[in-house]
Amino acid sequence: MTKVCDTFAACLGVASRDTEWATFFPVLRDGYEHAQEMGRRDEKKRQSLLTAERSTMKDVKVAVKEAATEYKRSRPR
């Protein structure tokens, strides 16, 4: 983290460490919040895909049961 701050400070070209942190901290916080938001979006997307997968499996199970029932009905006795 120190290396990141030093690099940022070098780009700013300011002498005061307080000024560096006053400028660097909001950037750091914004980056952190952005990363958190991206993590939440990825988690929602993953949950959505799992739900869709479960729905598809339910559809397959229902279709197999219906086909088995239809087969039993159509068999000659």
CSV table of C-alpha atoms in Angstrom, one decimal:
chain,number,residue,atom,x,y,z
A,1,MET,CA,0.0,0.0,0.0
A,2,THR,CA,2.9,2.3,0.7
A,3,LYS,CA,4.2,1.8,-2.8
A,4,VAL,CA,0.8,2.7,-4.2
A,5,CYS,CA,0.6,5.8,-2.1
A,6,ASP,CA,4.2,6.9,-3.0
A,7,THR,CA,3.5,6.4,-6.7
A,8,PHE,CA,0.3,8.4,-6.4
A,9,ALA,CA,2.2,11.2,-4.4
A,10,ALA,CA,4.9,11.3,-7.1
A,11,CYS,CA,2.2,11.9,-9.7
A,12,LEU,CA,0.7,14.7,-7.6
A,13,GLY,CA,4.0,16.3,-7.0
A,14,VAL,CA,3.1,17.7,-3.6
A,15,ALA,CA,5.5,18.0,-0.7
A,16,SER,CA,3.2,17.5,2.3
A,17,ARG,CA,2.3,14.0,3.5
A,18,ASP,CA,-1.0,15.3,4.8
A,19,THR,CA,-1.9,16.7,1.4
A,20,GLU,CA,-1.0,13.4,-0.2
A,21,TRP,CA,-3.3,11.5,2.1
A,22,ALA,CA,-6.0,14.0,1.8
A,23,THR,CA,-6.0,13.5,-1.9
A,24,PHE,CA,-5.1,9.7,-1.9
A,25,PHE,CA,-7.6,8.5,0.7
A,26,PRO,CA,-10.8,9.5,-1.3
A,27,VAL,CA,-9.4,7.8,-4.4
A,28,LEU,CA,-8.6,4.7,-2.3
A,29,ARG,CA,-12.1,4.7,-0.8
A,30,ASP,CA,-13.7,5.1,-4.2
A,31,GLY,CA,-11.7,2.2,-5.5
A,32,TYR,CA,-12.6,0.0,-2.5
A,33,GLU,CA,-16.3,0.9,-2.9
A,34,HIS,CA,-16.2,0.1,-6.6
A,35,ALA,CA,-14.6,-3.3,-5.9
A,36,GLN,CA,-17.2,-4.0,-3.3
A,37,GLU,CA,-20.0,-3.1,-5.8
A,38,MET,CA,-18.5,-5.3,-8.5
A,39,GLY,CA,-18.3,-8.2,-6.0
A,40,ARG,CA,-22.0,-7.8,-5.1
A,41,ARG,CA,-22.9,-7.7,-8.8
A,42,ASP,CA,-20.9,-10.9,-9.5
A,43,GLU,CA,-22.6,-12.6,-6.5
A,44,LYS,CA,-26.0,-11.6,-7.8
A,45,LYS,CA,-25.2,-12.9,-11.2
A,46,ARG,CA,-23.9,-16.1,-9.8
A,47,GLN,CA,-27.0,-16.6,-7.7
A,48,SER,CA,-29.2,-15.8,-10.7
A,49,LEU,CA,-27.4,-18.4,-12.8
A,50,LEU,CA,-27.8,-21.0,-10.0
A,51,THR,CA,-31.5,-20.2,-9.8
A,52,ALA,CA,-31.9,-20.5,-13.6
A,53,GLU,CA,-30.0,-23.8,-13.5
A,54,ARG,CA,-32.3,-25.1,-10.7
A,55,SER,CA,-35.4,-24.1,-12.8
A,56,THR,CA,-34.0,-25.9,-15.8
A,57,MET,CA,-33.5,-29.1,-13.7
A,58,LYS,CA,-37.0,-28.8,-12.4
A,59,ASP,CA,-38.3,-28.5,-16.0
A,60,VAL,CA,-36.3,-31.6,-17.0
A,61,LYS,CA,-37.6,-33.6,-14.0
A,62,VAL,CA,-41.2,-32.6,-14.8
A,63,ALA,CA,-40.7,-33.4,-18.5
A,64,VAL,CA,-39.3,-36.9,-17.6
A,65,LYS,CA,-42.2,-37.6,-15.2
A,66,GLU,CA,-44.7,-36.6,-17.8
A,67,ALA,CA,-43.0,-38.7,-20.5
A,68,ALA,CA,-43.0,-41.7,-18.1
A,69,THR,CA,-46.7,-41.2,-17.2
A,70,GLU,CA,-47.6,-40.9,-20.9
A,71,TYR,CA,-45.6,-44.1,-21.7
A,72,LYS,CA,-47.4,-46.0,-18.9
A,73,ARG,CA,-50.8,-44.9,-20.2
A,74,SER,CA,-50.0,-45.8,-23.8
A,75,ARG,CA,-48.7,-49.3,-23.1
A,76,PRO,CA,-51.1,-52.1,-23.9
A,77,ARG,CA,-52.3,-54.0,-20.9
